[in-house]
Each structure stands twice: as structure tokens, then as C-alpha cells.
CSV table of C-alpha atoms in Angstrom, one decimal:
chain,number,residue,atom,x,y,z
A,1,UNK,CA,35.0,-20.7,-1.1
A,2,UNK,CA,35.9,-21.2,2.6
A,3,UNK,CA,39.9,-21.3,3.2
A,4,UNK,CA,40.7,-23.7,5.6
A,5,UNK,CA,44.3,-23.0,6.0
A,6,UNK,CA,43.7,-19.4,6.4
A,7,UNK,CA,40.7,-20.1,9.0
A,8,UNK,CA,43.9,-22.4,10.6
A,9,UNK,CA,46.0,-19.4,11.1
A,10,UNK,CA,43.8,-17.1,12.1
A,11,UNK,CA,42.5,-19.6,15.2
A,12,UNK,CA,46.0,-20.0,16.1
A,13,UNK,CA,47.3,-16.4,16.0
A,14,UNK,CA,47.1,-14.1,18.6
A,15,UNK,CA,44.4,-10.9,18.2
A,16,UNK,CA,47.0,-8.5,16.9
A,17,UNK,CA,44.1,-5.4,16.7
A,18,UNK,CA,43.5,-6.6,20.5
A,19,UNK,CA,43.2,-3.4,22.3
A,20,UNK,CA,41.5,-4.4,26.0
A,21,UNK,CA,39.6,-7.2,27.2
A,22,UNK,CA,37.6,-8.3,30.0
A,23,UNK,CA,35.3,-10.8,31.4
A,24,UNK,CA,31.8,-9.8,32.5
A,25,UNK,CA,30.7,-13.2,33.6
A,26,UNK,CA,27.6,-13.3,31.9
A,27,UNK,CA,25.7,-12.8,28.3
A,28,UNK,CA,26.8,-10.1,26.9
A,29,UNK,CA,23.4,-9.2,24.7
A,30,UNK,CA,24.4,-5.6,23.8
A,31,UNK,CA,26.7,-3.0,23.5
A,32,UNK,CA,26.4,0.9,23.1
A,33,UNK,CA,29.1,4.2,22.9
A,34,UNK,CA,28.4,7.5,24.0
A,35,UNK,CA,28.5,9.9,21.5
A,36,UNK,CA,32.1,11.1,21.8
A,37,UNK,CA,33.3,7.3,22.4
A,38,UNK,CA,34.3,8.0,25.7
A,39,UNK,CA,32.1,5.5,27.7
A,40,UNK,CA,30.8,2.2,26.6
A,41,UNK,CA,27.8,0.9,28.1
A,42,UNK,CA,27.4,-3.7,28.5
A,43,UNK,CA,24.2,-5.1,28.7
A,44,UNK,CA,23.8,-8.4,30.1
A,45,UNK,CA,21.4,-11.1,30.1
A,46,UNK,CA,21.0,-11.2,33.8
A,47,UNK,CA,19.8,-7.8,33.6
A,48,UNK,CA,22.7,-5.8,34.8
A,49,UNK,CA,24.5,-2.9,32.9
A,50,UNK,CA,28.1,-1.7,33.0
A,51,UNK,CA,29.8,1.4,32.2
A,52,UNK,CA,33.2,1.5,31.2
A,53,UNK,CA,35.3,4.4,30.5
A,54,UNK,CA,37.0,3.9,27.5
A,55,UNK,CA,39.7,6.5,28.1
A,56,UNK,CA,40.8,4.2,31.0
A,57,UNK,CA,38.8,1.0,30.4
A,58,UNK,CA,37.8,1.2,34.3
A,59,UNK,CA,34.7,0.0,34.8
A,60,UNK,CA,32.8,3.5,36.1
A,61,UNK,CA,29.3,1.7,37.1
A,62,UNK,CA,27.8,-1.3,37.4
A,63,UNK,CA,23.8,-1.8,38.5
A,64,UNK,CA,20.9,-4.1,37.9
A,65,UNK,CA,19.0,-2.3,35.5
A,66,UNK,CA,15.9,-5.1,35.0
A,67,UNK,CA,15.2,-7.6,37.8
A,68,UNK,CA,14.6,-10.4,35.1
A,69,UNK,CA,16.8,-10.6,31.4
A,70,UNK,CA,17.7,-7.2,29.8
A,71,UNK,CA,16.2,-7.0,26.1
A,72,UNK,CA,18.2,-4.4,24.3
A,73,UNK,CA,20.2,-1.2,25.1
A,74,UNK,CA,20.1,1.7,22.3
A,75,UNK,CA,22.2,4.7,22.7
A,76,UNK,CA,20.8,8.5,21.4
A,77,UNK,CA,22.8,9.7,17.9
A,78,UNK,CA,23.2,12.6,19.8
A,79,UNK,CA,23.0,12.7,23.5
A,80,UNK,CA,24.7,10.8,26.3
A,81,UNK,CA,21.5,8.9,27.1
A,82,UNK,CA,20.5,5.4,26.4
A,83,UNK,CA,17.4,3.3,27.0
A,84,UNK,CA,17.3,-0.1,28.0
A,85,UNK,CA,14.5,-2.6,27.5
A,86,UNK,CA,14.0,-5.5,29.8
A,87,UNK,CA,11.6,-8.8,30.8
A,88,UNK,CA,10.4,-7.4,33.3
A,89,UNK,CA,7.8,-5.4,31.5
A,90,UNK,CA,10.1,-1.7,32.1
A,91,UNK,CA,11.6,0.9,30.0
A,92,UNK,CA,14.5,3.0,31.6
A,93,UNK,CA,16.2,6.2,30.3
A,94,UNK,CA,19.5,6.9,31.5
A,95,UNK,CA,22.7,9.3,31.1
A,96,UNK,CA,26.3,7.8,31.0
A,97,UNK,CA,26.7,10.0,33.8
A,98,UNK,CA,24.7,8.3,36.4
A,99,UNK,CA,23.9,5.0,38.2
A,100,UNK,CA,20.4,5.5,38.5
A,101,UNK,CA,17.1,5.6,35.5
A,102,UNK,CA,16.2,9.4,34.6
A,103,UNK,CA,12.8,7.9,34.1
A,104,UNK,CA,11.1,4.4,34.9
A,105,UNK,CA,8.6,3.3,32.1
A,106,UNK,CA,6.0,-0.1,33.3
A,107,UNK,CA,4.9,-1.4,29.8
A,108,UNK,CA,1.6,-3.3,30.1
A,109,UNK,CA,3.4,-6.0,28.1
A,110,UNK,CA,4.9,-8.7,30.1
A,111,UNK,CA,8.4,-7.2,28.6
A,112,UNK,CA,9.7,-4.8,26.2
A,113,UNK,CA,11.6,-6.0,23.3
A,114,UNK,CA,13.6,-3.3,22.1
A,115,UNK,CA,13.5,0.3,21.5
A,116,UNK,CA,15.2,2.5,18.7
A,117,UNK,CA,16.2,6.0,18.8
A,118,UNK,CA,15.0,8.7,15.8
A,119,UNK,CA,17.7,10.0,13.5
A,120,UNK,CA,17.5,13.3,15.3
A,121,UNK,CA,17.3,11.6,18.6
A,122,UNK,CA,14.2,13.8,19.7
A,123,UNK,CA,12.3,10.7,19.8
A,124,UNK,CA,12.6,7.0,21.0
A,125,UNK,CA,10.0,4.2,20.2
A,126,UNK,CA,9.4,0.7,22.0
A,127,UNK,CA,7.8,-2.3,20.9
A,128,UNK,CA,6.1,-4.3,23.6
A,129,UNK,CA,3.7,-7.1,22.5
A,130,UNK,CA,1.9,-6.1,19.9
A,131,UNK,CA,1.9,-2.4,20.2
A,132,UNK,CA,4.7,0.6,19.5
A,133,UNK,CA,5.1,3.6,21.6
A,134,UNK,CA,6.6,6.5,20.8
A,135,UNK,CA,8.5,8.8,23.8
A,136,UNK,CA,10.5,12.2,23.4
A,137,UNK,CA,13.8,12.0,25.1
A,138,UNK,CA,13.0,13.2,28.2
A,139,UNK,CA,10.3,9.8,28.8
A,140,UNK,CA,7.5,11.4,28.2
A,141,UNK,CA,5.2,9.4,25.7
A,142,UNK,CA,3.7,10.9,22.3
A,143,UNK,CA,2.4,8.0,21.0
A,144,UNK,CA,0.9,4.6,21.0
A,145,UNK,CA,0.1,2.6,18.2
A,146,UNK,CA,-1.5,-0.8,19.2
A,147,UNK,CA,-3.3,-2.1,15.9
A,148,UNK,CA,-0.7,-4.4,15.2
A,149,UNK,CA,-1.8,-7.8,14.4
A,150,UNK,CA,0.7,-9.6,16.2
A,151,UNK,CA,3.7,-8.8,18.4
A,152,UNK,CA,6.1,-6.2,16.4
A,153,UNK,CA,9.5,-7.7,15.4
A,154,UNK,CA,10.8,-4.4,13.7
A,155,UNK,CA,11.2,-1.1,13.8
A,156,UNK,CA,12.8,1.4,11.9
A,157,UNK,CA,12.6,5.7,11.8
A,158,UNK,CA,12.9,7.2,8.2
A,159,UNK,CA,16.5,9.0,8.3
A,160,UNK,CA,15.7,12.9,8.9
A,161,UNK,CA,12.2,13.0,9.7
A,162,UNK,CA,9.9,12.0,12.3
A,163,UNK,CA,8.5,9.1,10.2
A,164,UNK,CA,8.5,5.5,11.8
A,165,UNK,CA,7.8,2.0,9.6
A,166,UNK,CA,6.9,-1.1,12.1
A,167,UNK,CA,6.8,-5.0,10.6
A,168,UNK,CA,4.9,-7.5,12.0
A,169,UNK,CA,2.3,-10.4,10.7
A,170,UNK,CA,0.8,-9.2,7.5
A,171,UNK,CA,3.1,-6.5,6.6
A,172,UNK,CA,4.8,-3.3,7.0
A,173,UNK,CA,3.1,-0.1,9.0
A,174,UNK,CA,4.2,3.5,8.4
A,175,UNK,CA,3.5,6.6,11.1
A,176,UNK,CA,4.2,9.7,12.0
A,177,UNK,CA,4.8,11.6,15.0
A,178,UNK,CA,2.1,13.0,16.9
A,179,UNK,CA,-0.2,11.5,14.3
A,180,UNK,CA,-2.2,8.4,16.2
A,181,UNK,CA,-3.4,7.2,12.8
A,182,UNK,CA,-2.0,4.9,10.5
A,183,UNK,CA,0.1,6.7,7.1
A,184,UNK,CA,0.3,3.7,5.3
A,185,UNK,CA,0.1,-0.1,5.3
A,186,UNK,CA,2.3,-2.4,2.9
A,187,UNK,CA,0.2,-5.6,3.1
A,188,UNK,CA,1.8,-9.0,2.8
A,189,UNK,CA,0.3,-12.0,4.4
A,190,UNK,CA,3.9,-13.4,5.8
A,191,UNK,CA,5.2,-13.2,9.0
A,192,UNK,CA,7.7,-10.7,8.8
A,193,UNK,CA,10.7,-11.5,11.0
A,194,UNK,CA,12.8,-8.0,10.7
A,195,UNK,CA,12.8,-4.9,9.1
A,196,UNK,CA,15.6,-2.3,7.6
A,197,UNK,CA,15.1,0.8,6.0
A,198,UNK,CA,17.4,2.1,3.4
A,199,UNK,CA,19.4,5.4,4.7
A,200,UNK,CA,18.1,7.2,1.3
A,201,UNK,CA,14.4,6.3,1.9
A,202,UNK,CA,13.4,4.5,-1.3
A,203,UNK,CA,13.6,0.8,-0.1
A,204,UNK,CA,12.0,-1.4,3.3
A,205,UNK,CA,14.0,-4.7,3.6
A,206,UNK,CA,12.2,-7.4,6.0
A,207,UNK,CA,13.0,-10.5,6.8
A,208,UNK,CA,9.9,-13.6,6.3
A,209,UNK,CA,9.1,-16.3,8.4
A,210,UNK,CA,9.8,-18.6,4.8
A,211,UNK,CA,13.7,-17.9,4.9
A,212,UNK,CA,13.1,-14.7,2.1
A,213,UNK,CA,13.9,-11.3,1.9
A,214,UNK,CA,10.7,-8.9,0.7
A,215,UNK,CA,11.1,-5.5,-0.1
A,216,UNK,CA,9.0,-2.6,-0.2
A,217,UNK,CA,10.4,0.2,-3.1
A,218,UNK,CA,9.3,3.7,-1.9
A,219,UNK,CA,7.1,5.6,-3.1
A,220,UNK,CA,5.2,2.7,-3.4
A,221,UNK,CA,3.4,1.3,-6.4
A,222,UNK,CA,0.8,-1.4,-6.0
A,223,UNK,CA,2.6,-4.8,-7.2
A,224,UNK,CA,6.3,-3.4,-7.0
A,225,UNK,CA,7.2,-5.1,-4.2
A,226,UNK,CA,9.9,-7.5,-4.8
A,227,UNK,CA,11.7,-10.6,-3.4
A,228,UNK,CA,15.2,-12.2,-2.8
A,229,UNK,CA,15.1,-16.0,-1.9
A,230,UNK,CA,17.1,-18.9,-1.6
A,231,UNK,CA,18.4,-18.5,1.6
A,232,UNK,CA,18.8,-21.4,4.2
A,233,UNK,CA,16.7,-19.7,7.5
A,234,UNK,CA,15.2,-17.2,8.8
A,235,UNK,CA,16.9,-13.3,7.7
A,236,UNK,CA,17.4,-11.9,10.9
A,237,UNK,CA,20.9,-9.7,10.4
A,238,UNK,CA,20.2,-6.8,7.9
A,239,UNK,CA,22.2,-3.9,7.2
A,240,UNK,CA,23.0,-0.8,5.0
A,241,UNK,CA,26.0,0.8,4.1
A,242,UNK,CA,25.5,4.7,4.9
A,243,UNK,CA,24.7,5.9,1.6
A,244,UNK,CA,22.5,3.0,0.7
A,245,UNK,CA,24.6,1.2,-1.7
A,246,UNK,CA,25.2,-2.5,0.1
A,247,UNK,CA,22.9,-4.6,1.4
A,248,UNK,CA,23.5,-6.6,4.4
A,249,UNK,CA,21.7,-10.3,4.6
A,250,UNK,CA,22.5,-13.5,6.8
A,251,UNK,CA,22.6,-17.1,5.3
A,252,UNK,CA,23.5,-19.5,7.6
A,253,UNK,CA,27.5,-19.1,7.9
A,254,UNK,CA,27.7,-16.7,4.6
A,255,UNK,CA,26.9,-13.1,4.2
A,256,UNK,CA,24.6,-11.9,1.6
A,257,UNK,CA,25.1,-8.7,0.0
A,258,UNK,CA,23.2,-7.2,-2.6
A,259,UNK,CA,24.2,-4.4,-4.5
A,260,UNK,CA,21.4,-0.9,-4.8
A,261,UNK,CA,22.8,2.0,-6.0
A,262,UNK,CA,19.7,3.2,-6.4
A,263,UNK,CA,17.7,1.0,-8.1
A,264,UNK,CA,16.5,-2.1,-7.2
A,265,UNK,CA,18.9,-5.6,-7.5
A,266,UNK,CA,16.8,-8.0,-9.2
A,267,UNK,CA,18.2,-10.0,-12.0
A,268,UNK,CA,21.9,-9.4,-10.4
A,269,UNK,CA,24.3,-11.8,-8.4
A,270,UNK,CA,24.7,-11.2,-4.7
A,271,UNK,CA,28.4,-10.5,-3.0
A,272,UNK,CA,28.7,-14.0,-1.0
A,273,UNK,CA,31.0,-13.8,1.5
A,274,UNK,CA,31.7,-17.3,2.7
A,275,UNK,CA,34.6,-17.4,5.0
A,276,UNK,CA,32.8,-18.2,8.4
A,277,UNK,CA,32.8,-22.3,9.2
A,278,UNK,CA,29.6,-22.2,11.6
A,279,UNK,CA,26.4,-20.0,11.9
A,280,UNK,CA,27.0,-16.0,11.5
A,281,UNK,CA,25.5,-14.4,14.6
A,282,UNK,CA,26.1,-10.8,14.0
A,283,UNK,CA,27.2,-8.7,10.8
A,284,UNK,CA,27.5,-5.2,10.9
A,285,UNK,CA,28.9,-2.6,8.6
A,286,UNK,CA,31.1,0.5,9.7
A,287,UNK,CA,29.2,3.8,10.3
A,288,UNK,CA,30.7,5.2,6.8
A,289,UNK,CA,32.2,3.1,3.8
A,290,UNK,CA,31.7,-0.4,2.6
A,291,UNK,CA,33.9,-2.7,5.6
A,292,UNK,CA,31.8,-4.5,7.9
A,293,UNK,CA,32.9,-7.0,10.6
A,294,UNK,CA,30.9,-10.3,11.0
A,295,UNK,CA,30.9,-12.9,13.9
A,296,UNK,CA,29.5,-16.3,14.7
A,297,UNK,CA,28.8,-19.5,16.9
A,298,UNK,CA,32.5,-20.4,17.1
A,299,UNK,CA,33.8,-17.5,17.9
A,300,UNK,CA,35.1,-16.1,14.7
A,301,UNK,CA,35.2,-12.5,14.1
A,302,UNK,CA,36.1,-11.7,9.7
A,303,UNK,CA,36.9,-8.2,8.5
A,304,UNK,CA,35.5,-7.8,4.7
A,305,UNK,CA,35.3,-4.9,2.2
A,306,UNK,CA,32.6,-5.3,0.1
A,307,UNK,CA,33.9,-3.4,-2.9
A,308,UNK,CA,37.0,-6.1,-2.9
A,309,UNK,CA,34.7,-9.1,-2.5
A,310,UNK,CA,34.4,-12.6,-1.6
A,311,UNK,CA,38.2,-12.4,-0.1
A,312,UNK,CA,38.2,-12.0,4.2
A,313,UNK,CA,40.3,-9.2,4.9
A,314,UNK,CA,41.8,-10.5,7.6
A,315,UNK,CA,39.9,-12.6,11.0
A,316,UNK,CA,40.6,-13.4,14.6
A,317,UNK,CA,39.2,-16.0,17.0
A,318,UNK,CA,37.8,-15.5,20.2
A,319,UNK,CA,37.2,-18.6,22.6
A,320,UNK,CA,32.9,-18.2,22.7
A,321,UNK,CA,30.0,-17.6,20.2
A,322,UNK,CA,29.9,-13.7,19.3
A,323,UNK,CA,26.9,-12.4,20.8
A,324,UNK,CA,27.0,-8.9,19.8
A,325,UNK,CA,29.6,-7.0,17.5
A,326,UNK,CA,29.6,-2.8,18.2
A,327,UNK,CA,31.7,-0.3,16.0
A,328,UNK,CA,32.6,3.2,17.7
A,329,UNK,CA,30.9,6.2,16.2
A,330,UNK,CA,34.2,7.3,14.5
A,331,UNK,CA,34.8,3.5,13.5
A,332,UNK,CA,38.3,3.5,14.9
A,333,UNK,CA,37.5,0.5,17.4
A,334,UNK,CA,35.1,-2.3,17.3
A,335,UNK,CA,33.7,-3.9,20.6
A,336,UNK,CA,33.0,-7.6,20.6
A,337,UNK,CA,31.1,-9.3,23.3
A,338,UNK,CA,30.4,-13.0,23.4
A,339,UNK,CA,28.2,-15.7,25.5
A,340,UNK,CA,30.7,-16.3,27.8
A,341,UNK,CA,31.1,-13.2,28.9
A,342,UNK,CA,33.8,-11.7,27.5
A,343,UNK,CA,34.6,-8.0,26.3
A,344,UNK,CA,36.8,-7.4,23.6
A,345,UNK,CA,38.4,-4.0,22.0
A,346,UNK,CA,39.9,-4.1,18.6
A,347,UNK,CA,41.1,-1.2,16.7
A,348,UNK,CA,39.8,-1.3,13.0
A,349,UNK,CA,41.9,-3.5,10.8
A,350,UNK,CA,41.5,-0.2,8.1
């Protein structure tokens, strides 16, 4: 159950894991560290990006990457590159180390939603519309995979191979690399809203347009798909702990959390994790372990372990909605960025 008077200290107390802050006047819709944590790329709404060097917090760069809104911004696991996504129908590869696109991509969609990066970061796929493409890391593209049935809201690369799941009306779609037909296709006639993929391969979470949570077990058996419901909207915010033990749901202003291990969480009680007052708008867990930081329309940021519970470690309170929560690769520091604009640094509370 919510604490009031601990939510009434924590908006009245200064950010005491505060490490830097800044202001980038605009919608701050994503957020992205080079490998080694030494730059930290900001994507705004207005289609600009910024890079920031985090070893002086000077801002290095700062361009118009998309002449209408930027979509997302995904950073390589393993090379100083990122891609944006934008509105304006293009895809762009760039390095940390330069102002200008390594390679320009026009999308026949009207705009490009978001790409993801493989494991390996050989590989990078887009969805635009109603069809997934599939590009090495140098732009050029493999793949395209346009059956879809209606535009793609998820996709997700199999940890350590070259496998790629992509959700959509009607269910879940499974290729391959350099393979322009279809693996497999989990049907479900539901509008699937997002899609996670378990770090040990053996379960696909998505998100349903009826406010559930269907899941695919893998290797799949015909009929043992399950579902988790009860929830008050949409599932949007999924995540996994590293080695696939936690996992991360949205409901409204609490955090859902079911517990794997390995086998599937049917007949058990989720973790609830209740201490936000208004709508959660982002939830993340650290790149290793069970903490997870979680932010929301007022402009809460809560710290929780999962393995200790319902109990908020610890919170701050920043003045605007949290539009994107970031953790470094070595989860030392944790970048918020909200509506309004601003950029905050916190170290880890652990």
C-alpha cells in the first residue's frame, strides 16, 4: 500500500543521487550510452539529437537528425553507433564520434517507428508500417519481411542468435536472418500491443489490445500458450531481469512482476509494487540483478528490489512527467529525462 508520508518526503527532499542536470528545452523521448559510458546520446521530439560527454557533461554535438518528430534512438551492444528512427519516413546510422549520418535510409512508410539492435550487434531491424527490415551494421539491408497484417508494434532478437520474433494483429512472427520466409507463426486473433522475449529463450511476453498479458512458452506446443489478466490498460512497459527470473508489467500506477525461474507463473501471486500516486510511464530493470527504477506522470522516480518486495527503496521527484528512464551499461548511473525537457544524472541508489 501507497505511503503517503514517505511519498511527502521524498517530494520535499532534495535529489541526494543528483549527479548533473540540464535542460534541453524540448521532449526528451530517448536516451542511449555508448558502450564504455562515455557519451550519452538525447533524442528529442522535435527531431534533434544531442551528444554529451559524460566524462565532462559538455554537450559535444547537437543536429537535427529528422525534419519532423524523432521515433526512437537504439544504441549497438557493442559498437559506438546508434540508429535513429524518425516521422519523416528515414533511418540514420551514426557513430558517437560524428555530427553527420554514416548512412541515410528513406523507408517507403510515412515514418519509422523504432529499430532494435541484435544481441551481437551485427544486425539492426526497423519496423515501418507494416513491414520489418533487417540491416547489418554498416546500413546495408538483408532483409524485408512485409506479410504483416497490420503495422508491427514489437520487435524482439532471440539473445545469441540471429533469430528475430515480430508482434502485430493476430500474433507473434519468428525469422531468421537471411531467410525471407517465415520460421514460425504463433496465432492469436488479438491485437498485440508489445512484445518481450525472455533472455533464456523459453518465453514471448506481449502486451493485448484487452489490457492482458499472453505468452508464448518456447518450444512451442499447440494450446500452451497462457495468459495473465486483470490489469487496468493497455501493457505497454515489459521487462526481464538478465537471467530471466522477473517479470516486468505496467498497471496503471503499480508495477507487476511475476516471478519465472524457469517455469511458467500461473497459479502464483505477482510482486505489486504500489508506491507511485499517478500513471507509471517507464520501468526498467538494471542491466544485471533484480533493482529496477520506475517513473511516472508526476514526476516520480522509485528505486525497488524485487527480491525485498513491495517496500520502495528509496524515490525522488523531479518537477515534469518522466519520459524516458536509461541505466549506464555498468549500472553505476541512471539518466532520467522528462517532457519538459530536462536531463537528469543519478548515481545508483545500490
Amino acid at each position: 500500500m501507497t505511503n503517503h508520508l514517505e511519498i511527502k518526503i521524498i517530494t520535499e527532499s532534495s535529489n541526494e543521487f543528483e549527479v548533473w542536470r540540464d535542460n534541453v528545452n524540448d521532449y526528451i523521448l530517448d536516451i542511449g550510452w555508448s558502450l564504455k559510458n562515455n557519451k550519452l546520446v538525447v533524442g528529442t521530439s522535435s527531431g534533434t539529437i544531442i551528444i554529451l560527454d559524460t566524462t565532462t557533461w559538455r554537450r559535444v554535438s547537437e543536429v537535427i537528425a529528422h525534419q519532423t518528430a524523432l521515433m526512437s534512438v537504439r544504441v549497438s551492444p557493442i559498437h559506438d553507433l546508434y540508429v535513429t528512427t524518425g516521422q519523416d519516413g528515414f533511418i540514420k546510422l551514426w557513430s558517437f564520434d560524428s555530427s553527420r549520418p554514416i548512412t541515410e535510409i528513406k523507408s517507403k512508410s510515412q515514418w519509422v517507428n523504432f529499430a532494435e539492435w541484435s544481441r551481437d550487434g551485427n544486425y539492426f531491424a526497423t519496423a515501418e508500417g507494416n513491414m520489418v527490415r533487417v540491416f547489418d551494421s554498416k546500413g546495408k539491408q538483408i532483409n524485408c519481411f512485409d506479410k504483416h497484417d497490420s503495422t508491427v508494434s514489437g520487435i524482439q532478437w532471440k539473445k545469441d542468435t540471429h533469430q528475430i520474433a515480430t508482434a502485430c494483429y493476430g500474433g507473434v512472427r519468428l525469422y531468421e536472418v537471411g531467410n525471407d520466409k517465415q520460421v514460425y507463426f504463433f496465432e492469436w486473433k488479438n491485437s498485440m500491443m508489445s512484445l518481450s522475449w525472455s533472455p533464456d529463450g523459453r518465453f514471448i511476453g506481449c502486451g493485448t489490445q484487452d489490457s492482458r498479458v499472453h505468452f508464448f512458452p518456447l518450444p512451442y506446443a499447440h494450446g500452451s500458450d497462457f495468459e495473465m489478466n486483470g490489469y487496468r490498460g493497455k501493457v505497454k512497459t515489459m521487462d526481464w531481469t538478465a537471467d530471466s527470473s522477473y517479470f516486468l508489467t505496467n498497471c496503471w500506477n503499480e508495477i507487476v512482476v511475476w516471478k519465472f525461474a524457469g517455469k511458467s507463473p500461473q497459479g502464483q501471486a505477482p510482486i505489486i509494487l504500489d508506491s507511485h500516486l499517478e500513471k507509471i510511464t517507464q520501468s526498467t530493470f538494471q542491466y544485471k540483478g533484480s533493482f529496477l527504477g520506475s517513473g511516472d506522470e508526476l514526476g516520480f522516480v522509485m528505486f525497488y528490489d524485487v527480491e525485498i518486495g513491495e517496500k520502495a527503496i528509496t524515490g525522488v521527484k523531479l518537477k515534469h512527467e518522466i519520459s524516458k528512464l536509461k541505466w549506464s551499461n555498468d549500472n553505476r548511473l541512471l539518466a532520467a529525462g522528462t517532457a519538459n525537457g530536462e536531463l537528469i544524472i543519478m548515481e545508483s541508489p545500490i
